GROMACS .gro file of C-alpha atoms in nm:
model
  292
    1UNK     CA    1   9.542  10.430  12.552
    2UNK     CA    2   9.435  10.595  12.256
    3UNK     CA    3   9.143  10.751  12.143
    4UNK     CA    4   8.962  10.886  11.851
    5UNK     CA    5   9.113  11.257  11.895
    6UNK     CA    6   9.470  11.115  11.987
    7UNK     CA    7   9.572  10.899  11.656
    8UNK     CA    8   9.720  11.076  11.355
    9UNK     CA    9   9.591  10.983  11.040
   10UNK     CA   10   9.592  11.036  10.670
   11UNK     CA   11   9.377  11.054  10.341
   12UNK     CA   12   9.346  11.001   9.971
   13UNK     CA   13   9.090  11.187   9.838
   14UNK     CA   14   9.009  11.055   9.452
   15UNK     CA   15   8.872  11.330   9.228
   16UNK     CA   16   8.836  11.402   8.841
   17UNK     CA   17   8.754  11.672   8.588
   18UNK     CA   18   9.048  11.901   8.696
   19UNK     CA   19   9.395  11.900   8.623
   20UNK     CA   20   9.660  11.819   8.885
   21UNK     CA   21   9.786  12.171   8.882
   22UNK     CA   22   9.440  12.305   8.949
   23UNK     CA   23   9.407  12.054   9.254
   24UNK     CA   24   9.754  12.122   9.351
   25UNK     CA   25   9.679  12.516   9.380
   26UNK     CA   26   9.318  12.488   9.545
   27UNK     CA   27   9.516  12.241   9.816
   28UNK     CA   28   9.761  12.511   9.859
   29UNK     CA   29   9.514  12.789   9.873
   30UNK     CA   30   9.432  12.678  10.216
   31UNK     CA   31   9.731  12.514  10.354
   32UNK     CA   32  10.010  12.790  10.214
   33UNK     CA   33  10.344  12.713  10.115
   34UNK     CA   34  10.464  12.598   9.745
   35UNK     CA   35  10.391  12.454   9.460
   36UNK     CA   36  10.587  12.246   9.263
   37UNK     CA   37  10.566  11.973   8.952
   38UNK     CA   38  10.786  11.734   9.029
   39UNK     CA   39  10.685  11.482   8.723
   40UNK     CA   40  10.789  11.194   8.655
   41UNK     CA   41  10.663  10.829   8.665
   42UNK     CA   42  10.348  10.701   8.618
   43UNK     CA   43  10.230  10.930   8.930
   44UNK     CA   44  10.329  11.250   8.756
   45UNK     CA   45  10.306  11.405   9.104
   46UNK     CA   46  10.256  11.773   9.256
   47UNK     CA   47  10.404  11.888   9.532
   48UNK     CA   48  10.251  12.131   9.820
   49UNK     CA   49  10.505  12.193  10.086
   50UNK     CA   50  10.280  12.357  10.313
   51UNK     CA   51  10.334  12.652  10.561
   52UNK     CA   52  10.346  12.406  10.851
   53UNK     CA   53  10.666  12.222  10.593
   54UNK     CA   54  10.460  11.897  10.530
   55UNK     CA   55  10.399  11.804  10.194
   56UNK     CA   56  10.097  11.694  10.029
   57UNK     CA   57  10.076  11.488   9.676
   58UNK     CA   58   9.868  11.541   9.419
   59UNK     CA   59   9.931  11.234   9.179
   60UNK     CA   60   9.764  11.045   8.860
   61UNK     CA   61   9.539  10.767   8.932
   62UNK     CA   62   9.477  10.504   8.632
   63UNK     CA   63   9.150  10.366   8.749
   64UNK     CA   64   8.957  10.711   8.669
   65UNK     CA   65   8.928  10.588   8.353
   66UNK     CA   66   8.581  10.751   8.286
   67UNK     CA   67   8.778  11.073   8.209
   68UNK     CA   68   9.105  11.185   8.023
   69UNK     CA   69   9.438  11.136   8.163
   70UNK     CA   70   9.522  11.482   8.253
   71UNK     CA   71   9.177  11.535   8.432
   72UNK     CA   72   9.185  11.235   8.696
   73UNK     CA   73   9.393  11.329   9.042
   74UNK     CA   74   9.421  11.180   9.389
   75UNK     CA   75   9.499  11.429   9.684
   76UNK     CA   76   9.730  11.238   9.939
   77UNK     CA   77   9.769  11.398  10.284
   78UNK     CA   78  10.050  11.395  10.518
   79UNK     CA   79  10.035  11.268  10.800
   80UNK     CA   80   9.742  11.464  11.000
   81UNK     CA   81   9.640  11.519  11.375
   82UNK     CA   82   9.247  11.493  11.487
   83UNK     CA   83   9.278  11.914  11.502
   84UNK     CA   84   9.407  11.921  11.126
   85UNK     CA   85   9.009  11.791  11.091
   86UNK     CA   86   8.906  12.170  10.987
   87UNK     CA   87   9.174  12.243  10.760
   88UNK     CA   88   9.079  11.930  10.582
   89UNK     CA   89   8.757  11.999  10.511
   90UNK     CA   90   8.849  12.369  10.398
   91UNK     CA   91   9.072  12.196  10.138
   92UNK     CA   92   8.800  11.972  10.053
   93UNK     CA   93   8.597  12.290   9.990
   94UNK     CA   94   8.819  12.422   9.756
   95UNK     CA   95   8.890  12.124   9.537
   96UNK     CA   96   8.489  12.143   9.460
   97UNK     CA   97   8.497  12.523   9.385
   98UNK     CA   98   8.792  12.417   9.153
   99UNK     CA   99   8.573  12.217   8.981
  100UNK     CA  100   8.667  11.873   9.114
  101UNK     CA  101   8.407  11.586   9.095
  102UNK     CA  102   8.378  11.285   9.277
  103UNK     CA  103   8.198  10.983   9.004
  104UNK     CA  104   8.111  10.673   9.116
  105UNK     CA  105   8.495  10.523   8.981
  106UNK     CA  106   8.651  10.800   9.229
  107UNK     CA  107   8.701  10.632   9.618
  108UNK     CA  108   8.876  10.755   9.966
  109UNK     CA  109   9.121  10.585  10.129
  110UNK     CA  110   9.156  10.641  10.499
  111UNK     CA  111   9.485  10.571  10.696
  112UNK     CA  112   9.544  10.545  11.042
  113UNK     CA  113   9.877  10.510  11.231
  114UNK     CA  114   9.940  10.185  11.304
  115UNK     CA  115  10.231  10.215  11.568
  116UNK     CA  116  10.004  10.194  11.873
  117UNK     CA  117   9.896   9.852  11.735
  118UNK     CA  118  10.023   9.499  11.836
  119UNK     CA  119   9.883   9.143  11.655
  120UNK     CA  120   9.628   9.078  11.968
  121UNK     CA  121   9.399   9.474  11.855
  122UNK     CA  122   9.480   9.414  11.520
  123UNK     CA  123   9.324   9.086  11.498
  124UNK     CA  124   9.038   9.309  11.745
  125UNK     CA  125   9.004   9.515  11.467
  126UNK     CA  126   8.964   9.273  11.161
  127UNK     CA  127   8.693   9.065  11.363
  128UNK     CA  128   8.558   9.438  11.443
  129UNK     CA  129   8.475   9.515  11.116
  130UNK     CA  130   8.385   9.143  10.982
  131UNK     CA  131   8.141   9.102  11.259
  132UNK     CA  132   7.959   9.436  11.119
  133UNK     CA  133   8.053   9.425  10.809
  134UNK     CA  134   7.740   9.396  10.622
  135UNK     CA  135   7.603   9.698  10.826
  136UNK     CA  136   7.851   9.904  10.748
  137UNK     CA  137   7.836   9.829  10.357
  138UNK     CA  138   7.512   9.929  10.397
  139UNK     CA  139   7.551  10.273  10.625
  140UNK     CA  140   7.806  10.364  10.379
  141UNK     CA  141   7.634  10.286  10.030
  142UNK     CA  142   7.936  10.121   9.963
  143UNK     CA  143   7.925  10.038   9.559
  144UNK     CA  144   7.835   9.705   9.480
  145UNK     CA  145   8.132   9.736   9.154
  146UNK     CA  146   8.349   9.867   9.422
  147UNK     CA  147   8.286   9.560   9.634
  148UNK     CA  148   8.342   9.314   9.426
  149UNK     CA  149   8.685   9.477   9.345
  150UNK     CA  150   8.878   9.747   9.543
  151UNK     CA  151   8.691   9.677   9.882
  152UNK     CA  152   8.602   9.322   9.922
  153UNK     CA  153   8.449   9.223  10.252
  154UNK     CA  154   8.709   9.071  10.531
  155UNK     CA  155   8.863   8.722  10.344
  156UNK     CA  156   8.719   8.449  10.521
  157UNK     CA  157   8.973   8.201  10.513
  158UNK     CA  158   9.205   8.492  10.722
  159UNK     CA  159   8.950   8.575  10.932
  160UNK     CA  160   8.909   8.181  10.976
  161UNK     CA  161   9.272   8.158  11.046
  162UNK     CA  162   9.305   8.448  11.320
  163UNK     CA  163   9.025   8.364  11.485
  164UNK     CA  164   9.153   7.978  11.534
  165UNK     CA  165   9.493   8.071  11.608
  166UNK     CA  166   9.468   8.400  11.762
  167UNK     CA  167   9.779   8.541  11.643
  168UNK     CA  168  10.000   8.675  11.938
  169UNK     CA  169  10.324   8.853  11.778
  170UNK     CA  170  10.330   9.023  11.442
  171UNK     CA  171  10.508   8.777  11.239
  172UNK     CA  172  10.155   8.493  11.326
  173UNK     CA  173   9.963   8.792  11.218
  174UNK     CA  174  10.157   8.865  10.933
  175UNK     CA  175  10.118   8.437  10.840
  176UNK     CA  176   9.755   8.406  10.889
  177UNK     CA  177   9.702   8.771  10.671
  178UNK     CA  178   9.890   8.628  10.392
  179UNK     CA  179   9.889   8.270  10.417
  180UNK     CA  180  10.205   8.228  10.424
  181UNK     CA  181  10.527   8.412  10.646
  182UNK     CA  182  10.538   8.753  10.351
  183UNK     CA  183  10.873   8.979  10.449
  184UNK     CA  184  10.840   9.278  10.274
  185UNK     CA  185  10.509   9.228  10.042
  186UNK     CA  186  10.506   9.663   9.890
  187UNK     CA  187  10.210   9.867   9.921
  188UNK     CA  188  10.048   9.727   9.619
  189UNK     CA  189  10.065   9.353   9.705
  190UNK     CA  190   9.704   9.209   9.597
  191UNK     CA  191   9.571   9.197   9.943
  192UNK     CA  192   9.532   9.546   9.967
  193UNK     CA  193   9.197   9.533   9.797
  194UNK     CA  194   8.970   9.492  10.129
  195UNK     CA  195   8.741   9.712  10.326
  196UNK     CA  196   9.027   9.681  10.595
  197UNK     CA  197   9.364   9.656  10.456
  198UNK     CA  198   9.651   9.512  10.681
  199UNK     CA  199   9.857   9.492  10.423
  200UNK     CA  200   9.931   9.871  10.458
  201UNK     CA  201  10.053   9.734  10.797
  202UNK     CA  202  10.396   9.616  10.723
  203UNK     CA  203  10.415   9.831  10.330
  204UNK     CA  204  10.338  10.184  10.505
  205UNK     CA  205  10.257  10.124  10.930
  206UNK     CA  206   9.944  10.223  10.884
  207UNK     CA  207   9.591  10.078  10.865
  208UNK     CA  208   9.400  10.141  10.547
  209UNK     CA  209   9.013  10.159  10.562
  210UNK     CA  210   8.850  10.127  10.175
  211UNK     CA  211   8.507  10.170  10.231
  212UNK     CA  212   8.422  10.492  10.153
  213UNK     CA  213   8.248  10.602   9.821
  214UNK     CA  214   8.434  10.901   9.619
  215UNK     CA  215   8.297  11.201   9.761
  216UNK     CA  216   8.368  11.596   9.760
  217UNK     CA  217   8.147  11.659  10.059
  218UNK     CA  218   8.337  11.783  10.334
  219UNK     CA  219   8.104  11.655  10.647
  220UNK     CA  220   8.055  11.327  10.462
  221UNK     CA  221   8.471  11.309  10.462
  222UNK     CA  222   8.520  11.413  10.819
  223UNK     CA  223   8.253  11.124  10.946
  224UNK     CA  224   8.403  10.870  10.730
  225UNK     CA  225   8.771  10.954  10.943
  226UNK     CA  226   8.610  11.001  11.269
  227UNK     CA  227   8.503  10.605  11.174
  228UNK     CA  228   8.790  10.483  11.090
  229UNK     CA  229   8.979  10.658  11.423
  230UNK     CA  230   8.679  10.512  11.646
  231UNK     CA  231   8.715  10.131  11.448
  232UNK     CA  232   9.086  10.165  11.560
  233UNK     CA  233   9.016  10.285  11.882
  234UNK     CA  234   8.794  10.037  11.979
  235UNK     CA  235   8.999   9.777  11.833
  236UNK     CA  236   9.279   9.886  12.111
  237UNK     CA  237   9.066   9.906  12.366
  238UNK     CA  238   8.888   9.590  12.404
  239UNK     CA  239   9.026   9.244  12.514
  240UNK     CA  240   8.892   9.036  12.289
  241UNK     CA  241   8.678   9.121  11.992
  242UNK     CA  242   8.415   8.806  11.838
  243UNK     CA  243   8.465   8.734  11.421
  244UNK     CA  244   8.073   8.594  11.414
  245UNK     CA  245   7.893   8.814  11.124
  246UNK     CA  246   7.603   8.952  11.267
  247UNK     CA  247   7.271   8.911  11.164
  248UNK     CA  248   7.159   9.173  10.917
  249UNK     CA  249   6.817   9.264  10.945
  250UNK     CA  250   6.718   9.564  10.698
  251UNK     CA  251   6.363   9.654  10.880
  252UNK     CA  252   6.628   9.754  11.187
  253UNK     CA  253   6.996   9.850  10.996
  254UNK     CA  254   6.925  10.192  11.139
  255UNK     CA  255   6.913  10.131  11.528
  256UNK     CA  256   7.148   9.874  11.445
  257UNK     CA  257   7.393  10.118  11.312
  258UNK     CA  258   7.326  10.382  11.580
  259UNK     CA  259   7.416  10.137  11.867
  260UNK     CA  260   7.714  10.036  11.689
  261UNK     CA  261   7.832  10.397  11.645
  262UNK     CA  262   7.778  10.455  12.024
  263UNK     CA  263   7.990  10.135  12.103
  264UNK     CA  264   8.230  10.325  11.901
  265UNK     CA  265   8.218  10.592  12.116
  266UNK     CA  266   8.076  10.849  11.850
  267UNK     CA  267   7.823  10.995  12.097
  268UNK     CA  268   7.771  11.365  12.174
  269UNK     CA  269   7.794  11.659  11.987
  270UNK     CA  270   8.142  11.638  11.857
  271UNK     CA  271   7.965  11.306  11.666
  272UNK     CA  272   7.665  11.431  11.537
  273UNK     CA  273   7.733  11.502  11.194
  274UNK     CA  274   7.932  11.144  11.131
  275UNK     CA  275   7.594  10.984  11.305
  276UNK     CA  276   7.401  11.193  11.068
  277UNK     CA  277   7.573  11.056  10.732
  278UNK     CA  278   7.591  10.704  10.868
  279UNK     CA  279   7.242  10.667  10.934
  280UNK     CA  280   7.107  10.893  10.681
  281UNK     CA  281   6.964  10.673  10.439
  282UNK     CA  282   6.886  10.326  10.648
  283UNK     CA  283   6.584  10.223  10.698
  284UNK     CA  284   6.393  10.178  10.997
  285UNK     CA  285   6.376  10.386  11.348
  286UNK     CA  286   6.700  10.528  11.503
  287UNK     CA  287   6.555  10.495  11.863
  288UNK     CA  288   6.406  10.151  11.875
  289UNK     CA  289   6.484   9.791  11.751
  290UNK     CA  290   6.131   9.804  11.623
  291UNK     CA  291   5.845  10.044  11.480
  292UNK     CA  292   5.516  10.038  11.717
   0.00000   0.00000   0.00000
C-alpha cells in the first residue's frame, strides 16, 4: 500500500519578475546539468537536463498578466521521489535569490502519480477532499479570485453522481467526471479548473491538486506536497470514504484542521512544519474543540 514517502510526485511552481533564463539557471544551480532554450510555441520553454538526466521546464504562462511577457515563468518538475523533497526546496531557494516573486495571480500545481489508483480510491479521494473542503480553503488562504476560477470547489453534480453510482472501473469514473463517456479529453479540457483535478487522470496519469496560493517559501511548498501525498494516501487506504460536506465552524477551524491532518497521517516530527503552515492562521485552539 502506499504511503506519503512512497508516491512520486511533481510540481509547477508559478513565479514572475524574472526572465526564463534567469529561472532556468537558478534551477540548474542546484540540480547541475545543462541549459538549453529550446523556444518555440506559445511555451517558449527552457530546458535543465539535470545531473541525475531528468529534465525540468521552465515555460511562459499567459495568466501572469500583472507583469510583462518575458518576466512571467512556471518551473515544471520531473517526476520526483519523497527524498527529492530537499533538493526542491534548495531550488525554491534560489529562484527567490534570483529575484523571483510569487503575486497573488502566481499558483502551484501539485501532481501525484496516479498509477497506484483504481475508480473505487479515486472516488475515496474526491469525497475526501469535498467532505473537507471548506476547511481546507480556509487552512490554505486559498484566494477567493482563484476560487471562483482556477480552483473551484469539487462540482456537485459529479460528486452527486459518484456518490449514487459508486463508480467501480475507470471508464464509470471517467462518465460520472465528465458527464458523459470522454476518450481522450487533453490536459487542458475545462474540467481541469478544480481544487482536485481528475482530469489530469486520463490527460497525464496523475492527480492534480490546485489549491495552493503562489508562493516562493520553501517550507510553505514542502507542506503543501506532503498534503497532497497524505490526501492520496488516505484516499488508497480507506474502504469507503463519505461525500457529506462537513460542518464548518470558524470558532473551531483550527482543531478541526489539526485532527484532520492527523487522520492524514501528518503526525510526528517529520510533519511539523506542514502542521505549522496549515494551522498557522485559523482561529481558535489547536488542542481542544473549544476555548475554556
Amino acid at each position: 500500500m502506499a504511503t506519503i514517502q512512497t508516491q512520486k510526485f511533481g510540481i509547477e511552481i508559478e513565479c514572475v519578475s524574472i526572465t526564463r533564463q534567469r529561472a532556468a539557471q537558478a534551477v540548474q544551480s542546484i540540480v547541475g546539468g545543462e541549459v538549453a532554450h529550446v523556444g518555440g510555441g506559445s511555451y517558449d520553454p527552457w530546458e535543465i537536463r539535470d545531473a541525475r538526466g531528468r529534465t525540468w521546464r521552465v515555460v511562459a504562462d499567459a495568466s501572469l498578466n500583472d507583469y510583462p511577457a518575458h518576466l512571467r515563468a512556471e518551473v515544471v518538475s520531473p517526476i520526483l521521489d519523497y527524498a527529492d523533497l530537499d533538493e526542491l526546496q534548495r531550488v525554491v531557494r534560489a529562484l527567490r535569490a534570483a529575484g523571483a516573486k510569487a503575486t497573488p495571480t502566481c499558483s502551484i500545481h501539485v501532481h501525484v502519480d496516479a498509477a497506484g489508483h483504481t475508480a473505487a480510491t479515486l472516488a475515496n479521494l474526491l469525497k475526501l477532499v469535498a467532505s473537507h473542503e471548506k476547511h481546507l480553503i480556509e487552512a490554505l488562504g486559498v484566494q477567493a479570485d482563484r476560487r471562483a476560477r482556477y480552483c473551484r470547489d469539487v462540482d456537485e453534480q459529479v460528486l452527486q453522481r459518484i456518490c449514487s453510482r459508486r463508480p467501480r472501473s475507470m471508464a464509470e469514473l471517467n462518465r460520472d467526471w465528465y458527464g458523459a463517456p470522454t476518450e481522450n479529453p487533453g490536459r487542458l479540457h475545462h474540467s481541469r479548473y478544480h481544487a482536485v483535478n481528475l482530469n489530469a487522470v486520463w490527460a497525464l496519469g496523475t492527480l492534480e491538486f490546485r489549491l495552493f496560493n503562489g508562493s516562493l517559501h520553501a517550507g510553505k511548498i514542502k507542506s503543501y506536497i506532503q498534503l497532497s501525498l497524505a490526501l492520496s494516501a488516505r484516499a488508497l487506504r480507506i474502504r469507503h470514504a463519505r461525500g457529506e460536506r462537513r460542518t464548518y465552524d470558524a470558532s473551531t477551524t483550527r482543531y478541526d484542521v489539526r485532527v484532520f491532518l492527523l487522520g492524514l497521517g501528518l503526525i510526528g516530527p517529520e510533519f511539523a512544519t506542514a502542521r505549522y503552515h496549515l494551522l498557522s492562521h485559523l482561529s481558535g485552539s489547536a488542542a481542544f474543540r473549544r476555548a475554556a
